Short mmCIF file of C-alpha atoms in Angstrom, two decimals:
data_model
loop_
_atom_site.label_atom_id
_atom_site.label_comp_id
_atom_site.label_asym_id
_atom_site.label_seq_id
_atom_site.Cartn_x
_atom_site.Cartn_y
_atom_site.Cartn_z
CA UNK A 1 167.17 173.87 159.89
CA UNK A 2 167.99 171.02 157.43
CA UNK A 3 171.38 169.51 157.07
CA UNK A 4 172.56 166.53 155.32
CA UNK A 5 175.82 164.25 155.83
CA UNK A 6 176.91 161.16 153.41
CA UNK A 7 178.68 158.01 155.33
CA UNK A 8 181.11 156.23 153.73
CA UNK A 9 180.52 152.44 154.43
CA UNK A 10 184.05 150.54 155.92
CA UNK A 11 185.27 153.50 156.91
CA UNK A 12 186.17 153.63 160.25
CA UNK A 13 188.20 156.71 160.68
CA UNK A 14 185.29 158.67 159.86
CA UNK A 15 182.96 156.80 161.51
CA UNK A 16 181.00 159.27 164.00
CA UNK A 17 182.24 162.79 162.03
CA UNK A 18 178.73 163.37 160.89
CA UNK A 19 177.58 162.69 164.58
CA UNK A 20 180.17 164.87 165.69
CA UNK A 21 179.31 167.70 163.46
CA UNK A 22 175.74 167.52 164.67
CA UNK A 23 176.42 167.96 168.39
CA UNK A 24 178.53 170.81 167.67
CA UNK A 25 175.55 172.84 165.43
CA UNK A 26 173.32 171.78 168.85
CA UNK A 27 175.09 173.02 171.20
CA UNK A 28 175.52 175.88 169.18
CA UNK A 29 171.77 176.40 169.18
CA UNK A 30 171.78 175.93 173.16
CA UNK A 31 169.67 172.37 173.66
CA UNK A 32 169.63 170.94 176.79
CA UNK A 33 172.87 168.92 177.36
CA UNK A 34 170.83 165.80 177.99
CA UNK A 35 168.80 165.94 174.80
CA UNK A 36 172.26 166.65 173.06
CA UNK A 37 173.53 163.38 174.59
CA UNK A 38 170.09 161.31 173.64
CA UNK A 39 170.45 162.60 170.11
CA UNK A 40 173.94 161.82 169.41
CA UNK A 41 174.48 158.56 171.22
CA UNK A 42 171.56 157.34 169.59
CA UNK A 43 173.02 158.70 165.79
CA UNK A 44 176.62 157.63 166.64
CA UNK A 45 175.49 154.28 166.96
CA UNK A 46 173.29 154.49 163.77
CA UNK A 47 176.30 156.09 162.48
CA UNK A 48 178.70 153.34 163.16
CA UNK A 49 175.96 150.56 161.62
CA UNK A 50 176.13 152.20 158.76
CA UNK A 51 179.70 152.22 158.32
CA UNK A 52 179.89 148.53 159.80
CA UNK A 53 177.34 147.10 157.54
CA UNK A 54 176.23 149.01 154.59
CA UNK A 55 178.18 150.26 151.24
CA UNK A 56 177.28 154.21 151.35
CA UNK A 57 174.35 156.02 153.56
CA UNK A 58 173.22 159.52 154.02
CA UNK A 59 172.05 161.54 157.11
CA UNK A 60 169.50 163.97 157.00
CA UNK A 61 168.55 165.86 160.06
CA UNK A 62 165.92 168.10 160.29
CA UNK A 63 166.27 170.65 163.77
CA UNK A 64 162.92 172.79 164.87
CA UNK A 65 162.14 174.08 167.82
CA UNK A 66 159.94 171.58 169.39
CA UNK A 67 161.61 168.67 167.92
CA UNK A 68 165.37 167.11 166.08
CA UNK A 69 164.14 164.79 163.32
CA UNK A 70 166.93 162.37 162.56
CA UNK A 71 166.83 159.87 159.02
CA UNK A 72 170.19 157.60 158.26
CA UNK A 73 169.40 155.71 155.01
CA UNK A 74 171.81 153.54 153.50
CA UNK A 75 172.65 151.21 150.22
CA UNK A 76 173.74 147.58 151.57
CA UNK A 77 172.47 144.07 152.90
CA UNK A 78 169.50 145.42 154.37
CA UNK A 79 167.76 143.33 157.46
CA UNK A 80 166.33 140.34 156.84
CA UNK A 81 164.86 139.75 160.58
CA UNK A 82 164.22 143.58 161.78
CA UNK A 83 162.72 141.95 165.14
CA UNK A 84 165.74 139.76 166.05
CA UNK A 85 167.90 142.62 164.72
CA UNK A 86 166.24 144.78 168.33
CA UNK A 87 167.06 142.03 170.47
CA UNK A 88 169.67 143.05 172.64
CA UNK A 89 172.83 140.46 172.22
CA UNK A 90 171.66 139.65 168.49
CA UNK A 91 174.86 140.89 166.24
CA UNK A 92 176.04 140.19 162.69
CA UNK A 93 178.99 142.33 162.89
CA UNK A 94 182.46 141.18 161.95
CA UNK A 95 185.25 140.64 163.75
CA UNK A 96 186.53 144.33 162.56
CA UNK A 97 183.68 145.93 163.89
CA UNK A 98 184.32 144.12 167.19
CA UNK A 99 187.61 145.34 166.89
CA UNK A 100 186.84 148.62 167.19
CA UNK A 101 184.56 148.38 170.18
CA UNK A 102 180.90 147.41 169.00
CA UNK A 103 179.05 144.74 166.93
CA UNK A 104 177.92 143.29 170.42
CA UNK A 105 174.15 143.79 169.76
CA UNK A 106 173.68 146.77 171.61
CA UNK A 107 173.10 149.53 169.23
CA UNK A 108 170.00 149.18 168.01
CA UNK A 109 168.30 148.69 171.52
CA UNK A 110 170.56 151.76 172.63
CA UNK A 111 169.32 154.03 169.68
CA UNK A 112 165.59 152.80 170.62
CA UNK A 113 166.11 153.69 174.53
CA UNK A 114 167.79 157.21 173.54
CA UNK A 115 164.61 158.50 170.95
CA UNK A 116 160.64 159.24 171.26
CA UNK A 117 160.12 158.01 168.10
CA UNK A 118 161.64 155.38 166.13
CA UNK A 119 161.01 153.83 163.07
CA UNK A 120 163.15 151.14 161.29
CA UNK A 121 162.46 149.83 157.55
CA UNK A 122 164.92 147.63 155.76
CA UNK A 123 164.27 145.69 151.92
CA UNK A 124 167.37 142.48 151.86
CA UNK A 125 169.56 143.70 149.32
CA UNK A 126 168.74 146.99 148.85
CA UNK A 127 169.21 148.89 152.57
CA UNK A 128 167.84 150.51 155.33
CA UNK A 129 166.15 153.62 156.56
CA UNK A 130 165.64 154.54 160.11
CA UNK A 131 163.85 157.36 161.76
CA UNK A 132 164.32 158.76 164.77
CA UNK A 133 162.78 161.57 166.44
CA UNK A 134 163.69 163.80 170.07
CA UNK A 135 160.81 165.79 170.78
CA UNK A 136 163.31 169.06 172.93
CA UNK A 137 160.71 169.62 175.64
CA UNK A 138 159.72 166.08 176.57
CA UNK A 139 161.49 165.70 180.00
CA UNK B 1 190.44 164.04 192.25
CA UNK B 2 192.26 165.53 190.05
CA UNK B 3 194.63 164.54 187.30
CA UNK B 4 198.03 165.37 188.93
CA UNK B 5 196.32 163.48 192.16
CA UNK B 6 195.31 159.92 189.90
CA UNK B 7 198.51 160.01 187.87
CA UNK B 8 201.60 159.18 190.48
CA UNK B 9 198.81 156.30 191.73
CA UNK B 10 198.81 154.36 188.24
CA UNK B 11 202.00 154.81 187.23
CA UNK B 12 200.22 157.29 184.62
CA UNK B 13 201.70 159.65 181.48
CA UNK B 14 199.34 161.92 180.57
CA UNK B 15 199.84 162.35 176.23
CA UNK B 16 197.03 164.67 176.04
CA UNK B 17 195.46 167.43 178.04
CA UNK B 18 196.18 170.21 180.79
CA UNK B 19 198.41 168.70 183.39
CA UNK B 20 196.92 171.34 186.09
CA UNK B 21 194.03 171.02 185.09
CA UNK B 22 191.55 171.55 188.12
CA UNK B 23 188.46 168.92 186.32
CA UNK B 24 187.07 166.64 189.56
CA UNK B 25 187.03 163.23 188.77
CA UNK B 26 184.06 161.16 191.07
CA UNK B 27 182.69 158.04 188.71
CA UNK B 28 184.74 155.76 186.76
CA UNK B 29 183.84 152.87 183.72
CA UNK B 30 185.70 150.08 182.83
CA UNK B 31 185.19 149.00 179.37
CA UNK B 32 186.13 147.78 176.20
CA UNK B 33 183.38 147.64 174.54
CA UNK B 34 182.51 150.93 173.20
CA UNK B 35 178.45 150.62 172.76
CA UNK B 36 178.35 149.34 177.08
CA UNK B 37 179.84 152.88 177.14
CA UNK B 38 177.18 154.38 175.24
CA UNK B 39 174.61 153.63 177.54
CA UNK B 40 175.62 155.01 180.56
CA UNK B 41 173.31 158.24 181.44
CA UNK B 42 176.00 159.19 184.33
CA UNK B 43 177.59 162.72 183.51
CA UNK B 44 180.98 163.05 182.92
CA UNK B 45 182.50 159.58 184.39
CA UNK B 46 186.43 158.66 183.33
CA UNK B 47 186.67 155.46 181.15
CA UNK B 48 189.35 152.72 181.90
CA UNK B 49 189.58 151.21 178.66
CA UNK B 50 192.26 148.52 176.89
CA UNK B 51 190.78 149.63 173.42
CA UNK B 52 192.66 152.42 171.66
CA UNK B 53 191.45 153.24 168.60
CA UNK B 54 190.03 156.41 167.37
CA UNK B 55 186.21 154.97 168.06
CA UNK B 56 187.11 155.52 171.16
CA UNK B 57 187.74 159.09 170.99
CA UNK B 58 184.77 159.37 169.36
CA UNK B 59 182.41 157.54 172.14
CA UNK B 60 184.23 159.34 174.31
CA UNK B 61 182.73 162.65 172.88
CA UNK B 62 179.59 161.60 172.28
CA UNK B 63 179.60 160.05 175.68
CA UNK B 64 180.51 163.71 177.13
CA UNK B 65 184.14 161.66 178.97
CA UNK B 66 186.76 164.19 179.46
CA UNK B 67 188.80 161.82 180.74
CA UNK B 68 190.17 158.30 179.66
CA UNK B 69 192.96 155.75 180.64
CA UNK B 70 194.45 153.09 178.42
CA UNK B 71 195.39 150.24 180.17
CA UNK B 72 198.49 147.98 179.83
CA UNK B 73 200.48 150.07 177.49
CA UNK B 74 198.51 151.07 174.56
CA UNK B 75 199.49 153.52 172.86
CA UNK B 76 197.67 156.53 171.85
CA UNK B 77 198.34 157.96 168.35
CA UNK B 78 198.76 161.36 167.01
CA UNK B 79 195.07 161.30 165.13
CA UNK B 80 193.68 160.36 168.08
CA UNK B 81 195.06 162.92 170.76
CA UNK B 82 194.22 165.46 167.36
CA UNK B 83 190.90 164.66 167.53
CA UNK B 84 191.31 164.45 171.73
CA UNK B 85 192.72 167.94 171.58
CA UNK B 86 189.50 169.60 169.70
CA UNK B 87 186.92 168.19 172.63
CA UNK B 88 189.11 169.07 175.62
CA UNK B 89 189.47 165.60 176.42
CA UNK B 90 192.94 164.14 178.84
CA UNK B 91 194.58 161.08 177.86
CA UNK B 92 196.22 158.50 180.02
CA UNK B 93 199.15 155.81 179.08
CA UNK B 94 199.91 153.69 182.13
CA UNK B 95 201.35 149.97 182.54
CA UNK B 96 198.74 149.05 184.54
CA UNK B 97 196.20 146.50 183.92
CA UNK B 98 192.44 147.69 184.01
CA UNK B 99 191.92 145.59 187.50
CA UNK B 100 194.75 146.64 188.78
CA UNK B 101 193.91 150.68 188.20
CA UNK B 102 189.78 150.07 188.81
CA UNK B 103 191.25 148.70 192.59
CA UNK B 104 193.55 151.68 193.08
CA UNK B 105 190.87 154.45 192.16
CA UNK B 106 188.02 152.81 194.10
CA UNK B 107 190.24 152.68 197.18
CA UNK B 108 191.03 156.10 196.16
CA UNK B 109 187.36 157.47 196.65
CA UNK B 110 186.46 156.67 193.08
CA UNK B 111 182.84 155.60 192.54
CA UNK B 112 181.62 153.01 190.51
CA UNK B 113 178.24 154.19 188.04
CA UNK B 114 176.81 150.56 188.60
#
């Protein structure tokens, strides 16, 4: 199954519908709570970068039966330093996105800890893609 | 605990959920930052919280928290106990600061995650 979600960048009031939507179609199709949780804490939080740093983005998630395939790619600043971007602490988030509760240099590391698979690409000025994949039977 | 136990000790109004409803609260969080929240792995803890915004609704549900209490009078608004409503979630207003209602719950039996 293939669905696909656009994020509006700056918006915070929808920030997290598209994560919301996907936890709903999962536990419609039964996956194991757990795996639920892995998948949408880690897209929330891709979610909410999106909408914190870049100008539009688009979800596309991709659910089989072994596996939930997850790809946010978005129009903005991009990341110039993807490996500082991982450490945990590093932020760049403005004081509106620490208003609302993140921007404190955990997401990224969070996402990472959440997925089996993980893949971040990012051109400065341009955007961002990242990949993320749950395989469903690997606890 | 329940919630018609934990509200009398707090000083608590309850602006969204079942008042008799029978949900067991064991584990409690106290944060404001929504992404500490976000990597807890515990099942089903409450969340003391002075942040009330709409994110927090929404880490709440991704979070899988039924239950959360705002601290020091903030007040919860009608989009969020909307939103609140659809995942079954209870909301708590109380005067109390977030020390002051971690101290009551953990004498109360309460556990801490960490």
């Amino acid at each position: 199954m293939h669905f696909n979600f656009e994020v509006e960048g700056g918006n915070f009031s929808k920030a997290g519908s598209a994560s919301s939507e996907i936890k709903k179609i999962l536990n419609q199709l039964n996956v194991d709570y757990r795996i639920i949780k892995r998948i949408v804490v880690a897209l929330y939080e891709a979610e909410v970068n999106v909408v914190a740093h870049a100008y539009r983005g688009w979800i596309d998630a991709n659910i089989d039966t072994d596996k939930i395939q997850l790809t946010l790619t978005d129009e903005g600043p991009g990341i110039p330093d993807i490996e500082k971007a991982m450490k945990p602490g590093f932020s760049t988030a403005s004081a509106k996105v620490r208003e609302m509760g993140f921007g404190a240099g955990m997401g990224l590391p969070n996402i990472r800890k959440n997925v089996d698979e993980f893949d971040l690409k990012s051109e400065v000025g341009k955007g961002t893609k990242l990949e993320f994949t749950v395989f469903i039977n690997s606890e | 605990m329940i919630v018609k136990e934990l509200i009398p000790l707090i000083e608590g109004k309850l602006v969204c959920g079942d008042p008799d409803s029978s949900h067991q609260m064991k584990l409690a969080f106290a944060s404001d930052l929504m992404s500490d929240v976000l990597t807890l792995d515990s099942n089903n803890p409450l969340l003391i919280t002075g942040l009330c915004n709409l994110q927090t609704i929404r880490t709440a549900e991704m979070a899988d928290i039924h239950v959360i209490i705002f601290a020091r009078n903030k007040k919860v608004t009608e989009e969020m106990i909307h939103l609140a409503t659809q995942h079954n979630m209870m909301l708590i207003e109380t005067p109390y600061s977030i020390f002051r209602i971690s101290g009551i719950l953990y004498k109360h039996g309460i556990k801490p995650i960490y």
